[in-house]
mmCIF file of N, CA and C in Angstrom:
data_model
loop_
_atom_site.group_PDB
_atom_site.id
_atom_site.type_symbol
_atom_site.label_atom_id
_atom_site.label_comp_id
_atom_site.label_asym_id
_atom_site.label_seq_id
_atom_site.Cartn_x
_atom_site.Cartn_y
_atom_site.Cartn_z
ATOM 1 N N MET I 124 12.974 6.813 -11.992
ATOM 2 C CA MET I 124 12.627 5.849 -10.970
ATOM 3 C C MET I 124 13.864 5.602 -10.110
ATOM 4 N N LYS I 125 13.658 5.349 -8.840
ATOM 5 C CA LYS I 125 14.769 5.202 -7.915
ATOM 6 C C LYS I 125 15.603 3.970 -8.206
ATOM 7 N N THR I 126 15.060 2.831 -7.916
ATOM 8 C CA THR I 126 15.727 1.560 -8.161
ATOM 9 C C THR I 126 14.670 0.464 -8.145
ATOM 10 N N ASP I 127 14.997 -0.657 -8.691
ATOM 11 C CA ASP I 127 14.040 -1.759 -8.707
ATOM 12 C C ASP I 127 13.931 -2.453 -7.352
ATOM 13 N N LEU I 128 14.891 -2.218 -6.476
ATOM 14 C CA LEU I 128 14.913 -2.903 -5.189
ATOM 15 C C LEU I 128 14.062 -2.178 -4.156
ATOM 16 N N ILE I 129 13.349 -2.934 -3.356
ATOM 17 C CA ILE I 129 12.564 -2.381 -2.255
ATOM 18 C C ILE I 129 13.387 -2.583 -0.990
ATOM 19 N N PRO I 130 13.732 -1.506 -0.285
ATOM 20 C CA PRO I 130 14.537 -1.652 0.929
ATOM 21 C C PRO I 130 13.810 -2.487 1.982
ATOM 22 N N VAL I 131 14.534 -3.350 2.623
ATOM 23 C CA VAL I 131 13.965 -4.206 3.668
ATOM 24 C C VAL I 131 13.339 -3.350 4.765
ATOM 25 N N SER I 132 13.875 -2.173 5.000
ATOM 26 C CA SER I 132 13.354 -1.306 6.061
ATOM 27 C C SER I 132 11.918 -0.855 5.802
ATOM 28 N N THR I 133 11.430 -0.945 4.568
ATOM 29 C CA THR I 133 10.053 -0.537 4.264
ATOM 30 C C THR I 133 9.077 -1.707 4.360
ATOM 31 N N LEU I 134 9.586 -2.911 4.588
ATOM 32 C CA LEU I 134 8.722 -4.091 4.644
ATOM 33 C C LEU I 134 8.257 -4.371 6.064
ATOM 34 N N VAL I 135 7.044 -4.884 6.167
ATOM 35 C CA VAL I 135 6.453 -5.280 7.440
ATOM 36 C C VAL I 135 5.951 -6.706 7.259
ATOM 37 N N VAL I 136 6.161 -7.557 8.259
ATOM 38 C CA VAL I 136 5.673 -8.932 8.171
ATOM 39 C C VAL I 136 4.273 -8.987 8.772
ATOM 40 N N ILE I 137 3.305 -9.373 7.937
ATOM 41 C CA ILE I 137 1.913 -9.536 8.354
ATOM 42 C C ILE I 137 1.452 -10.871 7.784
ATOM 43 N N GLU I 138 0.826 -11.688 8.639
ATOM 44 C CA GLU I 138 0.366 -13.013 8.228
ATOM 45 C C GLU I 138 1.509 -13.832 7.611
ATOM 46 N N ASP I 139 2.686 -13.737 8.209
ATOM 47 C CA ASP I 139 3.887 -14.472 7.786
ATOM 48 C C ASP I 139 4.358 -14.133 6.372
ATOM 49 N N GLU I 140 3.992 -12.952 5.877
ATOM 50 C CA GLU I 140 4.443 -12.512 4.554
ATOM 51 C C GLU I 140 5.022 -11.108 4.647
ATOM 52 N N PRO I 141 6.098 -10.844 3.911
ATOM 53 C CA PRO I 141 6.587 -9.469 3.858
ATOM 54 C C PRO I 141 5.618 -8.629 3.034
ATOM 55 N N ARG I 142 5.316 -7.450 3.523
ATOM 56 C CA ARG I 142 4.380 -6.555 2.834
ATOM 57 C C ARG I 142 4.937 -5.142 2.810
ATOM 58 N N ILE I 143 4.464 -4.380 1.839
ATOM 59 C CA ILE I 143 4.864 -2.987 1.729
ATOM 60 C C ILE I 143 3.617 -2.121 1.859
ATOM 61 N N ARG I 144 3.761 -1.029 2.579
ATOM 62 C CA ARG I 144 2.643 -0.098 2.746
ATOM 63 C C ARG I 144 2.374 0.609 1.423
ATOM 64 N N ASP I 145 1.127 0.849 1.139
ATOM 65 C CA ASP I 145 0.720 1.425 -0.141
ATOM 66 C C ASP I 145 1.469 2.714 -0.497
ATOM 67 N N VAL I 146 1.603 3.631 0.449
ATOM 68 C CA VAL I 146 2.264 4.908 0.134
ATOM 69 C C VAL I 146 3.770 4.743 -0.064
ATOM 70 N N ASP I 147 4.363 3.724 0.567
ATOM 71 C CA ASP I 147 5.785 3.448 0.325
ATOM 72 C C ASP I 147 5.983 2.918 -1.096
ATOM 73 N N LEU I 148 5.058 2.079 -1.552
ATOM 74 C CA LEU I 148 5.117 1.595 -2.927
ATOM 75 C C LEU I 148 4.910 2.744 -3.905
ATOM 76 N N ALA I 149 3.962 3.622 -3.611
ATOM 77 C CA ALA I 149 3.704 4.780 -4.480
ATOM 78 C C ALA I 149 4.950 5.648 -4.617
ATOM 79 N N GLU I 150 5.688 5.805 -3.517
ATOM 80 C CA GLU I 150 6.931 6.582 -3.561
ATOM 81 C C GLU I 150 7.944 5.901 -4.476
ATOM 82 N N ARG I 151 8.040 4.572 -4.381
ATOM 83 C CA ARG I 151 8.975 3.829 -5.233
ATOM 84 C C ARG I 151 8.591 3.960 -6.703
ATOM 85 N N LEU I 152 7.286 4.145 -6.969
ATOM 86 C CA LEU I 152 6.795 4.290 -8.341
ATOM 87 C C LEU I 152 6.810 5.743 -8.813
ATOM 88 N N ASP I 153 7.307 6.635 -7.963
ATOM 89 C CA ASP I 153 7.383 8.072 -8.269
ATOM 90 C C ASP I 153 6.029 8.700 -8.558
ATOM 91 N N MET I 154 5.007 8.255 -7.831
ATOM 92 C CA MET I 154 3.689 8.875 -7.981
ATOM 93 C C MET I 154 3.728 10.255 -7.337
ATOM 94 N N ALA I 155 3.108 11.237 -7.984
ATOM 95 C CA ALA I 155 3.135 12.616 -7.493
ATOM 96 C C ALA I 155 2.507 12.733 -6.106
ATOM 97 N N ARG I 156 1.407 12.062 -5.887
ATOM 98 C CA ARG I 156 0.751 12.069 -4.582
ATOM 99 C C ARG I 156 0.553 10.619 -4.161
ATOM 100 N N GLY I 157 1.252 10.228 -3.130
ATOM 101 C CA GLY I 157 1.280 8.830 -2.709
ATOM 102 C C GLY I 157 -0.070 8.221 -2.405
ATOM 103 N N THR I 158 -0.970 9.013 -1.831
ATOM 104 C CA THR I 158 -2.266 8.455 -1.456
ATOM 105 C C THR I 158 -3.148 8.152 -2.669
ATOM 106 N N ASN I 159 -2.790 8.625 -3.852
ATOM 107 C CA ASN I 159 -3.551 8.299 -5.063
ATOM 108 C C ASN I 159 -3.509 6.802 -5.364
ATOM 109 N N ILE I 160 -2.506 6.121 -4.853
ATOM 110 C CA ILE I 160 -2.400 4.678 -5.103
ATOM 111 C C ILE I 160 -3.572 3.929 -4.482
ATOM 112 N N ARG I 161 -4.179 4.506 -3.443
ATOM 113 C CA ARG I 161 -5.288 3.827 -2.771
ATOM 114 C C ARG I 161 -6.492 3.676 -3.684
ATOM 115 N N SER I 162 -6.754 4.644 -4.535
ATOM 116 C CA SER I 162 -7.880 4.515 -5.469
ATOM 117 C C SER I 162 -7.555 3.478 -6.548
ATOM 118 N N VAL I 163 -6.280 3.367 -6.926
ATOM 119 C CA VAL I 163 -5.862 2.346 -7.890
ATOM 120 C C VAL I 163 -6.035 0.958 -7.276
ATOM 121 N N ILE I 164 -5.649 0.820 -6.023
ATOM 122 C CA ILE I 164 -5.795 -0.466 -5.322
ATOM 123 C C ILE I 164 -7.275 -0.825 -5.200
ATOM 124 N N ALA I 165 -8.101 0.131 -4.789
ATOM 125 C CA ALA I 165 -9.534 -0.133 -4.631
ATOM 126 C C ALA I 165 -10.164 -0.558 -5.954
ATOM 127 N N ALA I 166 -9.762 0.067 -7.040
ATOM 128 C CA ALA I 166 -10.318 -0.263 -8.357
ATOM 129 C C ALA I 166 -9.889 -1.648 -8.832
ATOM 130 N N ASN I 167 -8.755 -2.127 -8.330
ATOM 131 C CA ASN I 167 -8.211 -3.426 -8.760
ATOM 132 C C ASN I 167 -8.195 -4.452 -7.633
ATOM 133 N N ARG I 168 -9.021 -4.222 -6.640
ATOM 134 C CA ARG I 168 -9.020 -5.056 -5.441
ATOM 135 C C ARG I 168 -9.195 -6.545 -5.754
ATOM 136 N N GLU I 169 -10.152 -6.883 -6.584
ATOM 137 C CA GLU I 169 -10.421 -8.293 -6.887
ATOM 138 C C GLU I 169 -9.188 -8.978 -7.478
ATOM 139 N N GLU I 170 -8.531 -8.310 -8.400
ATOM 140 C CA GLU I 170 -7.334 -8.888 -9.014
ATOM 141 C C GLU I 170 -6.210 -9.029 -7.991
ATOM 142 N N LEU I 171 -6.033 -8.026 -7.145
ATOM 143 C CA LEU I 171 -4.984 -8.080 -6.131
ATOM 144 C C LEU I 171 -5.241 -9.195 -5.118
ATOM 145 N N GLU I 172 -6.503 -9.424 -4.778
ATOM 146 C CA GLU I 172 -6.824 -10.479 -3.817
ATOM 147 C C GLU I 172 -6.533 -11.868 -4.370
ATOM 148 N N ALA I 173 -6.385 -11.989 -5.672
ATOM 149 C CA ALA I 173 -6.004 -13.269 -6.267
ATOM 150 C C ALA I 173 -4.576 -13.655 -5.858
ATOM 151 N N PHE I 174 -3.777 -12.679 -5.425
ATOM 152 C CA PHE I 174 -2.399 -12.926 -4.994
ATOM 153 C C PHE I 174 -2.299 -13.180 -3.494
ATOM 154 N N GLY I 175 -3.420 -13.045 -2.774
ATOM 155 C CA GLY I 175 -3.421 -13.264 -1.330
ATOM 156 C C GLY I 175 -4.269 -12.222 -0.635
ATOM 157 N N ASN I 176 -4.360 -12.349 0.690
ATOM 158 C CA ASN I 176 -5.141 -11.404 1.480
ATOM 159 C C ASN I 176 -4.664 -9.978 1.266
ATOM 160 N N LEU I 177 -5.613 -9.075 1.160
ATOM 161 C CA LEU I 177 -5.298 -7.656 1.065
ATOM 162 C C LEU I 177 -5.480 -7.082 2.462
ATOM 163 N N HIS I 178 -4.391 -6.781 3.121
ATOM 164 C CA HIS I 178 -4.447 -6.312 4.502
ATOM 165 C C HIS I 178 -4.744 -4.815 4.509
ATOM 166 N N VAL I 179 -5.830 -4.424 5.195
ATOM 167 C CA VAL I 179 -6.272 -3.030 5.234
ATOM 168 C C VAL I 179 -6.315 -2.572 6.685
ATOM 169 N N VAL I 180 -5.784 -1.370 6.944
ATOM 170 C CA VAL I 180 -5.844 -0.775 8.280
ATOM 171 C C VAL I 180 -6.376 0.640 8.159
ATOM 172 N N SER I 181 -6.851 1.176 9.252
ATOM 173 C CA SER I 181 -7.313 2.555 9.283
ATOM 174 C C SER I 181 -6.095 3.472 9.217
ATOM 175 N N ALA I 182 -6.186 4.514 8.381
ATOM 176 C CA ALA I 182 -5.060 5.438 8.213
ATOM 177 C C ALA I 182 -5.515 6.862 8.473
ATOM 178 N N LYS I 183 -4.698 7.610 9.167
ATOM 179 C CA LYS I 183 -5.012 9.012 9.431
ATOM 180 C C LYS I 183 -5.018 9.776 8.115
ATOM 181 N N SER I 184 -6.070 10.553 7.907
ATOM 182 C CA SER I 184 -6.160 11.331 6.671
ATOM 183 C C SER I 184 -5.319 12.591 6.782
ATOM 184 N N GLU I 185 -4.927 13.105 5.639
ATOM 185 C CA GLU I 185 -4.185 14.355 5.619
ATOM 186 C C GLU I 185 -5.158 15.485 5.911
ATOM 187 N N GLY I 186 -4.848 16.311 6.896
ATOM 188 C CA GLY I 186 -5.752 17.399 7.244
ATOM 189 C C GLY I 186 -6.931 16.890 8.041
ATOM 190 N N ARG I 187 -8.084 17.460 7.785
ATOM 191 C CA ARG I 187 -9.296 17.077 8.497
ATOM 192 C C ARG I 187 -10.021 15.969 7.764
ATOM 193 N N GLY I 188 -10.988 15.413 8.454
ATOM 194 C CA GLY I 188 -11.798 14.387 7.816
ATOM 195 C C GLY I 188 -11.673 13.042 8.491
ATOM 196 N N ARG I 189 -12.442 12.118 7.976
ATOM 197 C CA ARG I 189 -12.441 10.770 8.522
ATOM 198 C C ARG I 189 -11.161 10.041 8.135
ATOM 199 N N PRO I 190 -10.785 9.090 8.963
ATOM 200 C CA PRO I 190 -9.607 8.287 8.602
ATOM 201 C C PRO I 190 -9.873 7.507 7.306
ATOM 202 N N GLY I 191 -8.842 7.307 6.548
ATOM 203 C CA GLY I 191 -8.950 6.537 5.318
ATOM 204 C C GLY I 191 -8.496 5.115 5.546
ATOM 205 N N LYS I 192 -8.144 4.456 4.475
ATOM 206 C CA LYS I 192 -7.646 3.086 4.525
ATOM 207 C C LYS I 192 -6.225 3.056 4.020
ATOM 208 N N ALA I 193 -5.401 2.284 4.680
ATOM 209 C CA ALA I 193 -4.038 2.034 4.200
ATOM 210 C C ALA I 193 -3.935 0.555 3.887
ATOM 211 N N TYR I 194 -3.288 0.251 2.788
ATOM 212 C CA TYR I 194 -3.155 -1.129 2.341
ATOM 213 C C TYR I 194 -1.709 -1.594 2.496
ATOM 214 N N TYR I 195 -1.558 -2.840 2.918
ATOM 215 C CA TYR I 195 -0.246 -3.477 2.966
ATOM 216 C C TYR I 195 -0.277 -4.590 1.939
ATOM 217 N N LEU I 196 0.543 -4.464 0.913
ATOM 218 C CA LEU I 196 0.520 -5.369 -0.224
ATOM 219 C C LEU I 196 1.641 -6.398 -0.135
ATOM 220 N N ASN I 197 1.312 -7.638 -0.533
ATOM 221 C CA ASN I 197 2.327 -8.700 -0.529
ATOM 222 C C ASN I 197 3.031 -8.741 -1.858
#
């Protein structure tokens, strides 16, 4: 694992809270494929929403296909 610290440069302020993009968090967790974190987030959405709004935006998919969802987590 890289380090326990999340660089400020990866944070975005949304709704007055610092947030990290899902794939940036996946990279910090050393996930083999960063976009796999989205299925983990979707499966645990209810629990994550207990910590605050789950900010979702449209994300360009890799290759062809419909755009996916990108999550910004607080």
